[in-house]
Coordinates of C-alpha atoms in Angstrom, one line a residue:
M21 CA 39.7 10.0 -0.2
V22 CA 41.7 6.8 -0.6
E23 CA 43.8 6.0 -3.7
N24 CA 41.3 5.5 -6.6
L25 CA 40.1 1.9 -7.0
A26 CA 40.8 1.0 -10.2
T27 CA 44.6 1.9 -9.3
T28 CA 44.4 -0.1 -6.1
I29 CA 42.9 -3.4 -7.5
A30 CA 44.9 -3.1 -11.1
S31 CA 47.8 -5.4 -9.8
P32 CA 45.8 -7.9 -7.8
R33 CA 43.4 -8.4 -10.7
V34 CA 46.4 -8.8 -13.2
R35 CA 47.4 -11.8 -10.8
L36 CA 44.1 -13.1 -10.7
D37 CA 43.6 -13.3 -14.3
A38 CA 46.8 -14.9 -14.9
A39 CA 46.2 -17.7 -12.5
R40 CA 42.5 -18.7 -13.0
S41 CA 41.1 -22.3 -12.8
A42 CA 38.2 -24.3 -13.4
I43 CA 35.9 -25.0 -10.7
A44 CA 33.4 -27.9 -9.9
C45 CA 29.9 -27.1 -8.3
N46 CA 30.3 -26.2 -4.7
L47 CA 26.9 -27.6 -3.7
C48 CA 26.6 -31.0 -5.8
G49 CA 29.9 -31.4 -7.1
S50 CA 28.9 -31.5 -10.9
S51 CA 31.4 -30.6 -13.3
Q52 CA 29.1 -30.0 -15.9
S53 CA 27.6 -26.5 -16.6
E54 CA 26.4 -24.1 -19.2
P55 CA 27.3 -20.2 -19.6
F56 CA 24.8 -18.0 -17.9
C57 CA 24.1 -14.5 -18.9
P58 CA 27.3 -14.3 -21.1
A59 CA 26.4 -10.8 -22.1
N60 CA 27.4 -9.4 -18.3
G61 CA 31.2 -10.4 -19.3
L62 CA 31.6 -12.2 -15.8
G63 CA 32.2 -15.6 -16.9
L64 CA 29.4 -17.2 -15.0
V65 CA 28.0 -20.6 -15.4
R66 CA 25.2 -22.6 -14.2
C67 CA 25.3 -25.9 -12.8
A68 CA 23.5 -28.6 -15.0
G69 CA 23.1 -30.7 -11.8
C70 CA 21.6 -28.4 -9.2
G71 CA 21.1 -25.1 -10.6
L72 CA 23.8 -22.9 -8.7
V73 CA 25.4 -20.2 -10.4
Y74 CA 29.2 -19.2 -10.1
V75 CA 32.0 -17.9 -11.4
G76 CA 33.3 -20.8 -13.8
L77 CA 37.2 -19.8 -13.6
R78 CA 38.6 -18.2 -10.6
P79 CA 42.1 -17.7 -8.6
D80 CA 43.5 -19.4 -5.5
P81 CA 41.1 -18.5 -2.4
D82 CA 43.7 -16.4 -1.0
E83 CA 44.0 -14.1 -3.8
L84 CA 40.3 -13.3 -3.5
Y85 CA 40.8 -11.7 -0.1
T86 CA 43.1 -9.0 -1.7
L87 CA 40.0 -6.9 -2.7
Y88 CA 38.8 -5.8 0.9
D89 CA 41.4 -3.4 2.1
E90 CA 40.1 0.3 2.9
T91 CA 39.3 1.1 -0.6
Y92 CA 36.4 -1.6 -0.9
F93 CA 34.8 0.5 1.6
R94 CA 35.1 3.8 0.2
N95 CA 35.6 4.4 -3.5
D96 CA 33.9 6.1 -6.6
E97 CA 33.0 2.6 -8.6
S98 CA 30.3 1.4 -6.1
G99 CA 28.5 0.1 -8.9
V100 CA 31.0 -2.3 -9.9
V101 CA 32.7 -3.1 -6.6
G102 CA 32.4 -2.4 -2.9
Y103 CA 30.8 0.8 -1.3
S104 CA 30.9 4.7 -2.1
D105 CA 31.5 5.4 1.4
Y106 CA 30.6 2.6 3.9
I107 CA 31.6 4.5 7.2
K108 CA 29.6 7.7 6.1
D109 CA 26.4 5.5 5.7
E110 CA 26.6 4.6 9.2
P111 CA 23.1 5.6 10.3
N112 CA 21.6 3.7 7.5
I113 CA 23.2 0.7 8.2
R114 CA 22.3 0.9 12.0
R115 CA 18.7 1.5 11.4
T116 CA 18.8 -1.7 9.0
A117 CA 20.6 -3.5 11.8
R118 CA 17.7 -2.6 14.1
R119 CA 15.3 -3.8 11.9
R120 CA 16.8 -7.1 11.1
L121 CA 17.7 -7.9 14.8
A122 CA 14.3 -7.1 15.7
F123 CA 12.6 -9.6 13.2
L124 CA 15.2 -12.3 14.5
E125 CA 14.3 -11.8 17.8
R126 CA 11.2 -13.3 17.1
F127 CA 13.0 -16.7 16.8
L128 CA 15.4 -16.6 19.9
A129 CA 16.1 -14.2 22.5
P130 CA 19.4 -12.1 22.7
G131 CA 22.5 -14.8 23.3
R132 CA 25.8 -15.1 21.8
L133 CA 26.2 -13.9 18.3
L134 CA 28.7 -14.5 15.8
D135 CA 28.5 -11.9 12.8
V136 CA 30.4 -13.7 9.8
G137 CA 31.5 -10.5 7.3
C138 CA 31.0 -8.0 10.3
A139 CA 32.7 -5.0 8.3
V140 CA 33.5 -2.1 10.8
G141 CA 31.3 -3.3 13.5
F142 CA 28.1 -1.4 13.1
F143 CA 25.7 -4.5 13.4
L144 CA 27.7 -6.0 16.2
D145 CA 27.4 -2.6 18.3
E146 CA 23.5 -2.4 17.4
A147 CA 23.3 -6.0 18.7
R148 CA 25.3 -5.3 22.2
R149 CA 22.8 -2.3 22.8
R150 CA 20.1 -5.2 22.3
G151 CA 21.7 -7.4 25.0
W152 CA 23.6 -9.6 22.8
Q153 CA 26.8 -11.1 23.4
V154 CA 28.9 -10.3 20.2
E155 CA 31.7 -11.4 18.1
G156 CA 32.7 -10.5 14.5
L157 CA 35.0 -12.1 11.9
D158 CA 36.3 -10.4 8.6
V159 CA 38.8 -10.9 6.1
S160 CA 39.6 -7.2 5.9
S161 CA 42.3 -6.1 8.2
F162 CA 41.0 -2.6 8.1
A163 CA 37.4 -3.6 9.1
V164 CA 38.7 -5.6 11.8
E165 CA 40.9 -3.0 13.3
Y166 CA 38.4 -0.5 12.8
T167 CA 35.9 -2.6 14.9
R168 CA 38.2 -3.2 17.5
Q169 CA 39.5 0.5 18.0
R170 CA 36.2 2.2 17.6
F171 CA 33.8 -0.4 19.6
G172 CA 36.2 -2.2 21.7
L173 CA 34.5 -5.5 20.3
T174 CA 35.9 -9.0 19.6
A175 CA 36.7 -9.3 16.0
H176 CA 38.5 -12.1 14.3
L177 CA 40.9 -11.7 11.2
G178 CA 40.7 -14.2 8.6
S179 CA 38.8 -17.0 6.8
F180 CA 35.7 -18.4 8.9
T181 CA 36.6 -21.9 8.2
E182 CA 39.8 -21.5 9.8
A183 CA 39.0 -19.3 12.7
E184 CA 39.6 -21.0 16.2
L185 CA 36.3 -20.7 17.9
P186 CA 34.6 -22.7 20.4
A187 CA 32.4 -25.7 18.9
G188 CA 28.5 -25.1 20.1
A189 CA 29.2 -21.8 21.6
F190 CA 26.8 -19.5 19.8
D191 CA 23.1 -18.8 19.7
L192 CA 23.2 -17.2 16.3
V193 CA 25.4 -17.1 13.2
T194 CA 24.6 -13.9 10.9
M195 CA 26.3 -13.6 7.5
W196 CA 24.6 -10.3 5.7
D197 CA 25.8 -10.2 2.0
V198 CA 28.8 -12.6 2.8
I199 CA 27.9 -16.1 1.3
E200 CA 28.1 -15.0 -2.3
H201 CA 31.9 -13.6 -1.8
V202 CA 33.7 -16.8 -0.2
P203 CA 35.4 -19.5 -2.3
D204 CA 34.0 -22.2 -0.3
P205 CA 30.2 -21.4 0.8
K206 CA 29.5 -25.1 1.5
A207 CA 32.5 -25.1 4.1
Y208 CA 30.9 -21.9 5.7
V209 CA 27.5 -23.1 6.3
R210 CA 28.9 -26.6 7.8
R211 CA 31.3 -24.1 10.0
A212 CA 28.4 -22.5 11.2
A213 CA 26.6 -25.5 12.3
E214 CA 29.9 -26.8 14.2
L215 CA 29.7 -23.6 16.0
L216 CA 25.9 -23.1 16.7
R217 CA 24.3 -24.8 19.8
A218 CA 21.6 -27.3 19.1
G219 CA 18.6 -25.3 18.1
G220 CA 20.6 -22.3 17.4
V221 CA 20.2 -20.0 14.3
I222 CA 21.7 -19.0 11.3
V223 CA 20.6 -16.1 8.9
L224 CA 22.0 -15.5 5.4
A225 CA 21.2 -12.6 3.1
T226 CA 22.5 -12.8 -0.6
P227 CA 21.4 -11.7 -4.1
D228 CA 18.5 -13.7 -5.5
V229 CA 19.9 -14.8 -8.7
D230 CA 16.2 -16.3 -9.8
S231 CA 14.2 -12.9 -8.0
I232 CA 12.0 -11.2 -10.7
P233 CA 14.0 -8.1 -10.9
A234 CA 17.0 -10.1 -11.4
R235 CA 15.4 -12.0 -14.3
L236 CA 13.8 -8.8 -15.8
A237 CA 17.2 -6.6 -15.6
G238 CA 19.2 -9.4 -17.2
R239 CA 23.2 -8.4 -17.6
R240 CA 22.2 -4.9 -16.1
W241 CA 21.1 -6.4 -12.8
V242 CA 22.9 -4.4 -9.8
G243 CA 23.4 -7.8 -8.1
F244 CA 26.2 -8.4 -10.9
K245 CA 29.4 -7.6 -9.4
L246 CA 33.2 -7.6 -10.2
S247 CA 34.0 -11.6 -10.8
E248 CA 36.5 -11.3 -7.8
E249 CA 34.0 -9.9 -5.4
H250 CA 30.6 -12.0 -6.1
I251 CA 31.7 -15.4 -7.1
Y252 CA 28.2 -17.2 -6.2
Y253 CA 24.7 -16.3 -7.1
F254 CA 22.2 -18.4 -5.2
S255 CA 18.7 -18.9 -5.5
I256 CA 16.1 -19.8 -2.9
K257 CA 16.2 -23.2 -3.8
T258 CA 20.0 -23.6 -4.0
L259 CA 20.5 -22.2 -0.9
A260 CA 17.9 -23.9 1.0
R261 CA 19.5 -27.1 -0.3
M262 CA 22.9 -26.1 1.1
L263 CA 21.3 -25.1 4.5
D264 CA 19.5 -28.7 4.3
E265 CA 22.7 -30.6 3.7
A266 CA 24.6 -28.9 6.5
G267 CA 21.8 -30.0 9.2
F268 CA 19.4 -26.8 9.0
D269 CA 15.6 -26.5 9.0
V270 CA 14.5 -23.5 7.2
V271 CA 12.3 -21.5 9.3
N272 CA 11.8 -18.2 7.1
V273 CA 12.5 -17.0 3.8
R274 CA 11.9 -13.5 2.8
H275 CA 13.4 -10.6 0.5
V276 CA 15.0 -8.0 2.4
G277 CA 15.9 -4.4 1.6
K278 CA 17.9 -1.4 3.6
Y279 CA 17.8 1.9 4.3
V280 CA 19.6 4.0 1.6
T281 CA 20.0 7.4 0.7
L282 CA 17.9 8.9 -2.2
R283 CA 21.1 9.7 -4.0
L284 CA 22.1 6.0 -3.7
F285 CA 18.2 4.9 -4.8
L286 CA 18.8 7.2 -8.0
D287 CA 22.2 5.8 -8.9
R288 CA 20.9 2.2 -8.9
L289 CA 17.6 3.3 -10.7
G290 CA 19.8 4.8 -13.4
M291 CA 21.3 1.6 -14.0
Y292 CA 17.8 0.3 -15.2
F293 CA 15.9 3.3 -16.3
P294 CA 18.1 6.5 -16.7
R295 CA 15.7 8.9 -18.0
L296 CA 13.5 8.3 -14.9
A297 CA 16.4 8.6 -12.7
G298 CA 17.5 11.7 -14.4
L299 CA 13.8 13.4 -14.1
L300 CA 14.1 12.4 -10.2
A301 CA 17.4 14.0 -10.1
V302 CA 16.3 17.1 -10.9
F303 CA 13.7 17.3 -7.8
E304 CA 16.6 15.7 -5.7
R305 CA 19.0 18.6 -6.2
A306 CA 16.1 21.3 -6.4
F307 CA 14.9 20.2 -2.9
N308 CA 18.3 19.3 -1.2
L309 CA 16.9 15.5 -0.8
S310 CA 20.3 13.6 -1.7
E311 CA 20.8 12.4 1.8
R312 CA 17.2 11.7 2.8
A313 CA 16.7 8.3 3.3
A314 CA 14.0 5.4 3.1
Y315 CA 13.7 1.6 3.7
V316 CA 13.9 0.3 0.1
N317 CA 13.3 -3.3 -0.7
P318 CA 13.8 -4.0 -4.6
F319 CA 12.8 -7.8 -3.7
D320 CA 16.1 -9.1 -5.3
I321 CA 18.1 -9.9 -1.9
V322 CA 16.9 -13.0 -0.2
A323 CA 17.3 -13.8 3.7
I324 CA 16.9 -17.2 4.7
T325 CA 16.6 -17.9 8.6
A326 CA 17.5 -21.6 9.7
R327 CA 17.6 -23.5 12.8
K328 CA 20.2 -26.3 13.5
R329 CA 18.6 -30.0 13.7

């Protein structure tokens, strides 16, 4: 097991907290905002102009990337940041990838694909098996090196806006649970438009801050993460507007789930209904069901598919 997460990110977080500055709305540019869900303590605001929710004070963009080392993908505090064991969860991540790829192939045949925020390459490898020509990109040196070494795939290290990639060369750009992490999501969407051919497709999946589960759960919503991890919270309206302004036509909007183990499902359920989760955990242990997996859709993650005009 890697070093404890609290120890690993302690120094970066001290540096982050010391260097925070106010940020205007990334979508409409307004500097007018109001506090959003202050009870969660994340310093979120909602733009008065367009409704985009974001962390109102944040550090220099380069500092945000200090979070994504190996510890991010394997730690004991995944309810706050990162994953319990991303690599161990490979079978479920692959099953989710196959389901998502099958859906996307309704809109275009396999061609050249760029996965932004590719993590350790499981989605890329599944796409390659289905006939896609794939490349990935991630800010995590651990993830990029893992992808290169294990799968022999092309994976670029660094920010999407700074990566040297050929314009108009890709048929599909995917960003699974990425856009909420980046310091300039508008620039990411515009960069995707530059790299896609005419008629190419982008798909973005991100927590939906305006979903019914998010509104009902309030400060306890599982979509809320460490303010250095999730720095934007989109609704369908704000994400669709960002895509439209970058030159895309939305062709599909849906809430998506993923394959998860019963253990993870109960952990997340416990954040909302601890007594019910505790009761179900008794059966989980009694029948040794912790690693059994199922597709779970809580309807609070929105995936928007859009085509370049």
